[in-house]
Tab-separated table of C-alpha atoms in Angstrom:
chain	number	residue	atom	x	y	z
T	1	UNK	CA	-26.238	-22.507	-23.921
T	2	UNK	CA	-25.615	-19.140	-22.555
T	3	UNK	CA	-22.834	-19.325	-19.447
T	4	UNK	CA	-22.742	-16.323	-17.096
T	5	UNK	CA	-19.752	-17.367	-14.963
T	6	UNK	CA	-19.786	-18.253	-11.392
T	7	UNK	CA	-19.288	-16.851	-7.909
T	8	UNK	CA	-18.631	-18.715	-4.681
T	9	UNK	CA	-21.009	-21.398	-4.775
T	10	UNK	CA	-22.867	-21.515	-8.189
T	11	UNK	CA	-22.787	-21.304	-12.020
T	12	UNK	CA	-24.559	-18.655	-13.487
T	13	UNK	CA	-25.774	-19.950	-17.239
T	14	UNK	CA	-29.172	-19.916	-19.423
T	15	UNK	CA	-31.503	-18.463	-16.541
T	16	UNK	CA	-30.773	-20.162	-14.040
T	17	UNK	CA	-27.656	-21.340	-11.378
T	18	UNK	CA	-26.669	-24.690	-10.610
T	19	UNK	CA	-24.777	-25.521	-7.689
T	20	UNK	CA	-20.562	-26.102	-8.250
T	21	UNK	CA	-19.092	-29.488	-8.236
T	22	UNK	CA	-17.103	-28.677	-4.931
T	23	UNK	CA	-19.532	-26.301	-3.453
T	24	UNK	CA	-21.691	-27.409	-0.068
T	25	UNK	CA	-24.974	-25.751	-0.265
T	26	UNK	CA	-27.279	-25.754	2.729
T	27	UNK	CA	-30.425	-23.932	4.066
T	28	UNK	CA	-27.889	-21.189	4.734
T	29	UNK	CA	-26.817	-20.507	1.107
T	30	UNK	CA	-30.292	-20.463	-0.293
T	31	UNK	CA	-31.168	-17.770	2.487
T	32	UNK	CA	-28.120	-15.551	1.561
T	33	UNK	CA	-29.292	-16.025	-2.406
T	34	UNK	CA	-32.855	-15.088	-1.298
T	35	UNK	CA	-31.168	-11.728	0.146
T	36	UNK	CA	-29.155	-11.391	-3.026
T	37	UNK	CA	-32.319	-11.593	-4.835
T	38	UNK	CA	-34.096	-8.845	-3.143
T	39	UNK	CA	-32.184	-6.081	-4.456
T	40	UNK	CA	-33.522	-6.747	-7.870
T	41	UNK	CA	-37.296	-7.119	-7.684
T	42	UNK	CA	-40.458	-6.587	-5.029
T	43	UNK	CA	-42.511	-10.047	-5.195
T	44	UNK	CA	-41.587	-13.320	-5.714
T	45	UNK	CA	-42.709	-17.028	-6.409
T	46	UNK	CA	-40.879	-19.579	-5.706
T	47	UNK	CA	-41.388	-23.499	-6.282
T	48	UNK	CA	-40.439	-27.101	-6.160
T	49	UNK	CA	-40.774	-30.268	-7.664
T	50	UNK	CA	-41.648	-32.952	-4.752
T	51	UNK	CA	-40.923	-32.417	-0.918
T	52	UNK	CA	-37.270	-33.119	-0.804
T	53	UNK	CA	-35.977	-30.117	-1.488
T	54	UNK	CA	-38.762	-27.868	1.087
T	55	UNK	CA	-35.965	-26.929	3.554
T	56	UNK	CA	-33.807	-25.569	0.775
T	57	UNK	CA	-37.272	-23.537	-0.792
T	58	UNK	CA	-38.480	-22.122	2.707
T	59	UNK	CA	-34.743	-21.274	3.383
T	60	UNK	CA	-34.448	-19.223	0.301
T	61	UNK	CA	-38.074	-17.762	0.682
T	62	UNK	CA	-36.688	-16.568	4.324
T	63	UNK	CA	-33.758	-14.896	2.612
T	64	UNK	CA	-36.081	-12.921	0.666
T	65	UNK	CA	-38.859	-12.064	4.201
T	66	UNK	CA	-36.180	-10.836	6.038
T	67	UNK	CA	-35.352	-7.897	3.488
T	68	UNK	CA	-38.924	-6.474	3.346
T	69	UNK	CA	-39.699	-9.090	-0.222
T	70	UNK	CA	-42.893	-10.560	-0.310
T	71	UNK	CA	-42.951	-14.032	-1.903
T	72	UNK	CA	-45.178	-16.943	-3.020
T	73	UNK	CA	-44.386	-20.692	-1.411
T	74	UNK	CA	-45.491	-23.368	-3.777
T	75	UNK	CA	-44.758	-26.606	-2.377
T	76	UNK	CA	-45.191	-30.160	-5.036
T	77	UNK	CA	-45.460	-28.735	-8.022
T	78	UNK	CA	-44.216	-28.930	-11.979
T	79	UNK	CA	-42.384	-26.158	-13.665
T	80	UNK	CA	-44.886	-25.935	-16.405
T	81	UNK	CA	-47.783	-25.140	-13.732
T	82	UNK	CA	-45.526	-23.016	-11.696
T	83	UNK	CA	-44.556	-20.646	-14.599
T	84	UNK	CA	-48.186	-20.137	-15.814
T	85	UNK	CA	-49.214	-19.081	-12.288
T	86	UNK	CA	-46.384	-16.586	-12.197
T	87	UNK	CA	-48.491	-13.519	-14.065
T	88	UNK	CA	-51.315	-15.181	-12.115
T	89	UNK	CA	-49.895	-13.669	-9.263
T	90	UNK	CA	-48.212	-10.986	-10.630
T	91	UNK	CA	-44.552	-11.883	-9.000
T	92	UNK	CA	-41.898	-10.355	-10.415
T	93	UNK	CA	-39.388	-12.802	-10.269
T	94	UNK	CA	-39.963	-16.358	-10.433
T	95	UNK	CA	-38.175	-19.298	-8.941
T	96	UNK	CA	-37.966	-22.748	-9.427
T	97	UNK	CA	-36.015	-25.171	-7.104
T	98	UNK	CA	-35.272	-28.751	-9.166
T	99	UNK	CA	-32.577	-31.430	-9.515
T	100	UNK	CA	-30.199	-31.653	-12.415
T	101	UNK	CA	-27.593	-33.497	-11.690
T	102	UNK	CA	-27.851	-31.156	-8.548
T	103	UNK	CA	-29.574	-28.327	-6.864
T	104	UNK	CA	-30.679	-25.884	-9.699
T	105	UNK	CA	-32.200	-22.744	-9.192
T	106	UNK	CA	-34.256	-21.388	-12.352
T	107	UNK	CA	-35.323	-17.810	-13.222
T	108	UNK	CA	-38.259	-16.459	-14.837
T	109	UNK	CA	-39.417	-12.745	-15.298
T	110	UNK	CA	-42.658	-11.703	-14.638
T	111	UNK	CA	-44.113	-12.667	-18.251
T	112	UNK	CA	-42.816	-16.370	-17.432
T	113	UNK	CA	-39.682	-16.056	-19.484
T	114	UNK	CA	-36.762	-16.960	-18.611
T	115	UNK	CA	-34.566	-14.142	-16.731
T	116	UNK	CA	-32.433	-12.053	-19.051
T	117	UNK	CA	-28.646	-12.788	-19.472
T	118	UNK	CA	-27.919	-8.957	-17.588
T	119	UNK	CA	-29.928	-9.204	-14.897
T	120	UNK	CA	-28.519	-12.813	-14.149
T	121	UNK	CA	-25.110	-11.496	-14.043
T	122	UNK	CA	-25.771	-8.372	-12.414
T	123	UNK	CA	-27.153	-11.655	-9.486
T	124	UNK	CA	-24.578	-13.293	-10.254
T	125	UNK	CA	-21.913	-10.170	-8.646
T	126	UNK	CA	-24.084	-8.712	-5.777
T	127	UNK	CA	-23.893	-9.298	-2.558
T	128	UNK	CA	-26.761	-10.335	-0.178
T	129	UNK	CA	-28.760	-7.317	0.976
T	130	UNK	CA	-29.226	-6.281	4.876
T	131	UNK	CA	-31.765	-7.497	6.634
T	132	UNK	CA	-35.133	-4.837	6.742
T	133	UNK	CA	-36.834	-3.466	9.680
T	134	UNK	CA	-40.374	-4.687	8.374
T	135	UNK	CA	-40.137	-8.479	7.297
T	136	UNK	CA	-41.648	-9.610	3.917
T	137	UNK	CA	-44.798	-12.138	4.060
T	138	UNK	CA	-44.557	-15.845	3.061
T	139	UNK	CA	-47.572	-16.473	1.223
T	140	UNK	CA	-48.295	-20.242	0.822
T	141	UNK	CA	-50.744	-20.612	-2.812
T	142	UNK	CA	-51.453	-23.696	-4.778
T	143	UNK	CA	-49.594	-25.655	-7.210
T	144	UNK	CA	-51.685	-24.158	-10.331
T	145	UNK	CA	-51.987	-27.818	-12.464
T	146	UNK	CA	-55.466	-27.453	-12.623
T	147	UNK	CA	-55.950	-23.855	-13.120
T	148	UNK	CA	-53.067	-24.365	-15.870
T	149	UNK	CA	-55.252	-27.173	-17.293
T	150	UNK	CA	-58.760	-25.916	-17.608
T	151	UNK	CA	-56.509	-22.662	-18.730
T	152	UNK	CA	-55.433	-24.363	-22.136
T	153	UNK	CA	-58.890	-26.405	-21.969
T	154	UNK	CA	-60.626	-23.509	-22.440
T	155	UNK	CA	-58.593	-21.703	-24.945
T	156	UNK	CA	-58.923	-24.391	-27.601
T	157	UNK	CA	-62.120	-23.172	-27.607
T	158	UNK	CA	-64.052	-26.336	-27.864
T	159	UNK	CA	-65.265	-29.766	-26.382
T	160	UNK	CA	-62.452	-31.201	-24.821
T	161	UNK	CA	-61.198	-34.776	-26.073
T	162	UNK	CA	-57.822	-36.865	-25.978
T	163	UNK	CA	-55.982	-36.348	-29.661
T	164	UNK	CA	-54.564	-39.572	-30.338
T	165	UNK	CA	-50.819	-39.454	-29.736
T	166	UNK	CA	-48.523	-41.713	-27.477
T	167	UNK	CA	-46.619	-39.534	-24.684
T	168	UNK	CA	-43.159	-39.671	-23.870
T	169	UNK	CA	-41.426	-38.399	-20.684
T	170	UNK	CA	-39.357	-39.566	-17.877
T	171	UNK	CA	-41.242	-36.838	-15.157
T	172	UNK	CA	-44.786	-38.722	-13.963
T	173	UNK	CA	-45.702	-35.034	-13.093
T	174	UNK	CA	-45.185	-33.461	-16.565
T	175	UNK	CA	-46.275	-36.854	-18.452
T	176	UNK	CA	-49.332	-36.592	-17.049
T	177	UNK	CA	-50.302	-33.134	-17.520
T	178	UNK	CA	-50.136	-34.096	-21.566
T	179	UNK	CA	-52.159	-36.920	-20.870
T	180	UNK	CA	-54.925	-34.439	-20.037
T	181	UNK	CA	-55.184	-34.284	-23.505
T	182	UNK	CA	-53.533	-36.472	-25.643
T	183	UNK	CA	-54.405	-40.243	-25.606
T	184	UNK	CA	-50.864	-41.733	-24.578
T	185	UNK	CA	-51.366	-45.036	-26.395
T	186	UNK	CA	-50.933	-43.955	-29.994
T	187	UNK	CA	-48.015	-45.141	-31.742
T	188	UNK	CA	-48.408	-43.248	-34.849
T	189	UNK	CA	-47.513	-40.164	-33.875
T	190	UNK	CA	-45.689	-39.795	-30.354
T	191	UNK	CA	-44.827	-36.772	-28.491
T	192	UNK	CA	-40.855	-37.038	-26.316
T	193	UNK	CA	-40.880	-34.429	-23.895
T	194	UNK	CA	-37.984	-33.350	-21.435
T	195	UNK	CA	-38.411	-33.633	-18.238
T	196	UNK	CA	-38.703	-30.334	-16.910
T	197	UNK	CA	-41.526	-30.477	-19.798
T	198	UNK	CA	-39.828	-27.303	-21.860
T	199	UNK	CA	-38.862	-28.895	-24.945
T	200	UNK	CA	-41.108	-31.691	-27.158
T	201	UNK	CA	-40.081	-33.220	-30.001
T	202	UNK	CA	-42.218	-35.372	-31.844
T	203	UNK	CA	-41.652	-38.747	-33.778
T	204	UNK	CA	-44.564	-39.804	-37.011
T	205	UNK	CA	-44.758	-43.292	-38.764
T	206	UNK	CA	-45.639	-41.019	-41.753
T	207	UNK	CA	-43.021	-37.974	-41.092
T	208	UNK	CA	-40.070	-39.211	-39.526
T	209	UNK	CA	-38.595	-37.673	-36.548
T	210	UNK	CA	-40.480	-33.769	-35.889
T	211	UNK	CA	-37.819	-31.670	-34.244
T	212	UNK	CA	-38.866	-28.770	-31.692
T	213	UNK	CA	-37.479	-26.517	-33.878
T	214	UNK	CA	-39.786	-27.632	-36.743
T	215	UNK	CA	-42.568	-27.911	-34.693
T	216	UNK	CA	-42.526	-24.083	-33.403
T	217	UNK	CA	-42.136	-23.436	-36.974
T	218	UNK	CA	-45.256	-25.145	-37.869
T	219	UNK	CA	-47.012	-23.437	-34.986
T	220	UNK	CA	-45.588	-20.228	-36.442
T	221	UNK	CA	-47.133	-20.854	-39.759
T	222	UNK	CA	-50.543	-21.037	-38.320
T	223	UNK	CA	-49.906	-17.480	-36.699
T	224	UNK	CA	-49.346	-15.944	-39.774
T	225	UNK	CA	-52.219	-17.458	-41.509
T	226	UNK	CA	-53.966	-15.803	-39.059
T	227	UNK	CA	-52.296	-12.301	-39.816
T	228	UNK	CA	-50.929	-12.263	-36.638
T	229	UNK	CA	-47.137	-10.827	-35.842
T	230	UNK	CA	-44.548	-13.120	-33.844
T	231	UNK	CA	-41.681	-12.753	-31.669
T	232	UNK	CA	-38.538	-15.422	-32.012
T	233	UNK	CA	-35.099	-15.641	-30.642
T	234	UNK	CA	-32.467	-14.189	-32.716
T	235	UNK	CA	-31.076	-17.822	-32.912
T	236	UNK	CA	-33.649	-19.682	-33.544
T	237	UNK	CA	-33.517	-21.474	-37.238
T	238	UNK	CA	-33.037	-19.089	-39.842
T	239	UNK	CA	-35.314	-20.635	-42.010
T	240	UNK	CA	-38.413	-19.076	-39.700
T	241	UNK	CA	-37.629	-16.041	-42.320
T	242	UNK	CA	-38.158	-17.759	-45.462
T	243	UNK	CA	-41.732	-18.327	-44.173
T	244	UNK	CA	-42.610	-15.165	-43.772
T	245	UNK	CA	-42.823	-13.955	-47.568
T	246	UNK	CA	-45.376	-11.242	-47.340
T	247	UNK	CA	-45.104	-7.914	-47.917
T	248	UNK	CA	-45.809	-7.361	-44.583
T	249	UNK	CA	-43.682	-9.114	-42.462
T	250	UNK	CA	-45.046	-10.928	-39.383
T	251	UNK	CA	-41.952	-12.439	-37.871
T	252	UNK	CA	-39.553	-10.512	-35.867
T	253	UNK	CA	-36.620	-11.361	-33.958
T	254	UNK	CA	-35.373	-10.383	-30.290
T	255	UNK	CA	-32.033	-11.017	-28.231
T	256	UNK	CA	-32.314	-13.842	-25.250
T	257	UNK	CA	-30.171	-11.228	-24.017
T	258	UNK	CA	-32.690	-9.134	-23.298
T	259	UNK	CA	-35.966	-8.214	-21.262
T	260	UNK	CA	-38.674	-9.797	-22.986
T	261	UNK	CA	-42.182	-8.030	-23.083
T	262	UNK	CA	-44.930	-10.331	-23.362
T	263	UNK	CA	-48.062	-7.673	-22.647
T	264	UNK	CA	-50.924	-9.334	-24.575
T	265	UNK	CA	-49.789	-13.113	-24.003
T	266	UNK	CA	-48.912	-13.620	-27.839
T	267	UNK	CA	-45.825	-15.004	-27.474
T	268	UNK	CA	-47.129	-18.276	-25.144
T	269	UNK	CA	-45.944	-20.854	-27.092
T	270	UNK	CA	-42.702	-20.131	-26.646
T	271	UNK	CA	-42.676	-20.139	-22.781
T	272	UNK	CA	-45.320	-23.242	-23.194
T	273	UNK	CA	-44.695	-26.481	-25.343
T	274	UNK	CA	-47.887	-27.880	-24.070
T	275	UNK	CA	-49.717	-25.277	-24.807
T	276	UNK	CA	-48.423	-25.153	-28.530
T	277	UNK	CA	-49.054	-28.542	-29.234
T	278	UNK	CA	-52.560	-28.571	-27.952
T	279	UNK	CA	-53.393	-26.024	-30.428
T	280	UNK	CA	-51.344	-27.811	-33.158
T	281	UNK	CA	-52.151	-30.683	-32.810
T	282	UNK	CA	-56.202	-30.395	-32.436
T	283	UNK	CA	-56.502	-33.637	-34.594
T	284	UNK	CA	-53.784	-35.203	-35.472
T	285	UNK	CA	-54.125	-34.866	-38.951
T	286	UNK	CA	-54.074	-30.870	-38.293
T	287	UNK	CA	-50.532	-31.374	-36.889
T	288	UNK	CA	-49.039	-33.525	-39.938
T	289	UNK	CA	-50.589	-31.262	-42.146
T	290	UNK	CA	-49.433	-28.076	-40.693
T	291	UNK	CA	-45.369	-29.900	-40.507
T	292	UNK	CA	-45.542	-30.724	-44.007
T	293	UNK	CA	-46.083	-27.271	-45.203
T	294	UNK	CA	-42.677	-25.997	-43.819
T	295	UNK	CA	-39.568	-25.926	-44.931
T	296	UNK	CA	-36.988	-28.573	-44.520
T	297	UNK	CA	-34.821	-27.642	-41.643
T	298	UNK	CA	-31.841	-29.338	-40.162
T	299	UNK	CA	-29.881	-28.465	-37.303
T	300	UNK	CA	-26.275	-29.929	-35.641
T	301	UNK	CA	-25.356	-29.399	-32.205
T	302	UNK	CA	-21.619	-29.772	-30.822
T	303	UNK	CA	-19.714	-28.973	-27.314
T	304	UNK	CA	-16.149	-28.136	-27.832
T	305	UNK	CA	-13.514	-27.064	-24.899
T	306	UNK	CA	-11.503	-24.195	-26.166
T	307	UNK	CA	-7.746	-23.647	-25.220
T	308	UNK	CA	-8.094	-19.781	-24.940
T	309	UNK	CA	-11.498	-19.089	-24.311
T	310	UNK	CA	-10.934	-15.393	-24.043
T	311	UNK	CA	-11.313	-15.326	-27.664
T	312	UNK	CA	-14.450	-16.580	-27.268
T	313	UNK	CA	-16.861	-14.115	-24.736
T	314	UNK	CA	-19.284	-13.166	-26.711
T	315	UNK	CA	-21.825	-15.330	-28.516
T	316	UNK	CA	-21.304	-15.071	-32.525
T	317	UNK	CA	-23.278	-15.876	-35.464
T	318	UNK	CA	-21.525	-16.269	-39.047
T	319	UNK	CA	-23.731	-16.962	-42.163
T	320	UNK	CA	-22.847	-18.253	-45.273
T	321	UNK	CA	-24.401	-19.663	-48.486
T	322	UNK	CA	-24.720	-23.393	-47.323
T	323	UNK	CA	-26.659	-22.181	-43.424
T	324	UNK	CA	-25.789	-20.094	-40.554
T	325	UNK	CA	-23.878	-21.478	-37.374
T	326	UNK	CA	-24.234	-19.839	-33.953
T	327	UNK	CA	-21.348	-19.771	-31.428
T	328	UNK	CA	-21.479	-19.341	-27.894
T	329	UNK	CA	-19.591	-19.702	-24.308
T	330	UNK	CA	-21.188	-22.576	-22.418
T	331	UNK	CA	-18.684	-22.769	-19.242
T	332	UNK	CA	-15.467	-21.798	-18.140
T	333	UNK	CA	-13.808	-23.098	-21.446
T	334	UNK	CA	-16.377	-24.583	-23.359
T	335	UNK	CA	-18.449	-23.205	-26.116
T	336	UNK	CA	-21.583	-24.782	-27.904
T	337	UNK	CA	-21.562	-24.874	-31.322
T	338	UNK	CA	-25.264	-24.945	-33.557
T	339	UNK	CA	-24.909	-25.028	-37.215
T	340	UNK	CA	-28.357	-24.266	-39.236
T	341	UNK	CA	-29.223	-25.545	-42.809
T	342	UNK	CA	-31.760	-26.842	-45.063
T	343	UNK	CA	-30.451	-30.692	-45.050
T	344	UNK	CA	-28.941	-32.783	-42.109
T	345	UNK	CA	-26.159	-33.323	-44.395
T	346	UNK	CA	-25.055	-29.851	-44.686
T	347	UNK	CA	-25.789	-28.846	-41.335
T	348	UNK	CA	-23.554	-31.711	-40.439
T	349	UNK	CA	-20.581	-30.952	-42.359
T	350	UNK	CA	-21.026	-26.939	-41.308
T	351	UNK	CA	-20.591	-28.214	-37.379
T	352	UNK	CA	-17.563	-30.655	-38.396
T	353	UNK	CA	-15.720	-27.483	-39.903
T	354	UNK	CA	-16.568	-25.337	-37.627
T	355	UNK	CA	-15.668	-27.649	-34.771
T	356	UNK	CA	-11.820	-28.078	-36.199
T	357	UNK	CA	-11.945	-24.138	-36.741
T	358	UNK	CA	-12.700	-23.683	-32.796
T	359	UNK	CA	-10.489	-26.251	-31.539
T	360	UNK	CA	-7.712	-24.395	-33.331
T	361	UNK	CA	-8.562	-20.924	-31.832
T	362	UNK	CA	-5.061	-20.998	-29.373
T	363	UNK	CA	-3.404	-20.836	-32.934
T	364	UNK	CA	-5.803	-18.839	-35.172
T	365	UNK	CA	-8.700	-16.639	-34.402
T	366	UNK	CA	-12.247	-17.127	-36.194
């Protein structure tokens, strides 16, 4: 997790703001963050998951009208559908209203990724921008769920048909886009998605428990089959490399950090879990087969509160022989730890020591 920091009423962290455990936010807050928001782009979408939260969305979409922004309403809708519209409509800014634990605002760039750590803080310090002579419009367009889903109907190129595969999820909305095309009452092979449907892992009778992680990888291993090149996070597992053996290497690496460019739509599956495991998954068997032909991967995941977390502003990555473990701030003084190996086991005992070396940091740097 990636924290920003936080201003009056929200905390700034991993694209997106959530409201503050003591903050009252009302129509009137989402219209001042709407005028915050138009200092930094032209066009905007914004969205929502079910009609509770409409005054909140057309508040915020006011915000942005009354500085000159143009924006995109989208009432009832799921964030999968609502990103793929985004380059639909060519917004540059994309916004999704949900509820975690709260009211949570989520960011997306005009390629559908998530908004960059700088521009979210540079949000994150301005202040709400005057009102303009000439008033934006407020554009109301549809939901996208069935554009999105004759979208990755017809890019799989062929008849379509349910893959057999049970589905997982505690969102209706995002449950039942993947039963569009996968089965639902498979056992054998059962895909657990979250439910703002942007992470999957998957569970086999024959594999064992199929991590995100490993199933990106496996998706990845297709690509370069196919000679094609491919963008990853800097943190993601660093066993992606070990893949990619050829004299001509196809995998490169970019900072969450930064702006990502996303010109020819290559980099889709990482924006689109549904749309990766559509294509991996064409048959079942395609999908185990693919998994067992990576690497074994393993990967430990810890929260620690930190006594002086001034040590600690910047995200880190130390590597060793036994894996690699990434460090980074997570809130006002917490940091998330993610240790990276070729075994649970070791990946395990890398967090554990790691975890005693950060709660010691008042005493002893790192």
């Amino acid at each position: 997790m990636s924290y920003i920091g936080e201003n009056e009423h929200f905390s700034f962290r991993d694209s997106s703001c959530e409201i503050l455990p003591n903050a009252a936010v009302s129509s009137a807050e989402a219209a001042e963050l709407g005028r915050t928001l138009s200092r930094f782009f032209s066009r905007f979408s914004v969205g929502c998951m079910g009609f509770e939260r409409l005054p909140v969305m057309y508040a915020l979409c006011s915000g942005i009208s009354e500085c000159g922004r143009d924006v995109y309403a989208c009432e009832n809708t799921d964030m999968p559908s609502f990103r793929f519209g985004l380059t639909l409509l060519s917004a540059e800014c994309g916004i999704f209203i949900s509820e975690s634990g709260g009211l949570k605002f989520t960011f997306f760039d005009k390629s559908g990724f998530g908004l960059s750590d700088k521009i979210l803080e540079e949000i994150m310090k301005a202040s709400p921008a005057p009102a303009s002579e000439h008033t934006g419009r407020i554009n109301s367009v549809t939901s996208f769920r069935s554009i999105y889903i004759n979208n990755i109907a017809d890019s799989l190129g062929r008849e379509r048909s349910l893959t057999p595969a049970g589905i997982s999820c505690g969102n209706a909305a995002v449950r039942s886009l993947w039963l569009e095309f996968f089965s639902g009452d498979d056992n054998e092979l059962v895909f657990q998605i979250s439910d703002d449907g942007q992470r999957v892992n998957a569970y086999s009778t024959e594999l064992g428990f199929i991590s995100f992680e490993k199933l990106t990888l496996a998706y990845c291993l297709t690509l370069i089959k196919e000679g094609k090149n491919i963008w990853l996070p800097e943190d993601f597992h660093y066993a992606a490399d070990n893949i990619d053996n050829a004299a001509e290497k196809h995998i490169m690496r970019f900072n969450r950090a930064d702006l990502i460019t996303d010109e020819g739509g290559e980099s889709r599956f990482l924006r689109d879990p549904l749309y990766m495991c559509t294509h991996l998954a064409k048959s079942k068997e395609s999908l185990l087969s693919a998994v067992r032909n990576i690497p074994s991967i393993a990967s430990a995941k810890r929260e620690i509160t930190v006594a002086d977390i001034k040590r600690l502003t910047e995200s880190r990555t130390v590597s060793d022989e036994k894996g690699r473990v990434v460090i980074s701030r997570s809130g006002k003084s917490r940091v998330t730890l993610v240790a990276q190996s070729l075994s649970a086991e070791t990946a395990s005992e890398l967090c554990a020591f790691w975890t005693e070396r950060i709660r010691k940091i008042g005493s002893c740097g790192i």
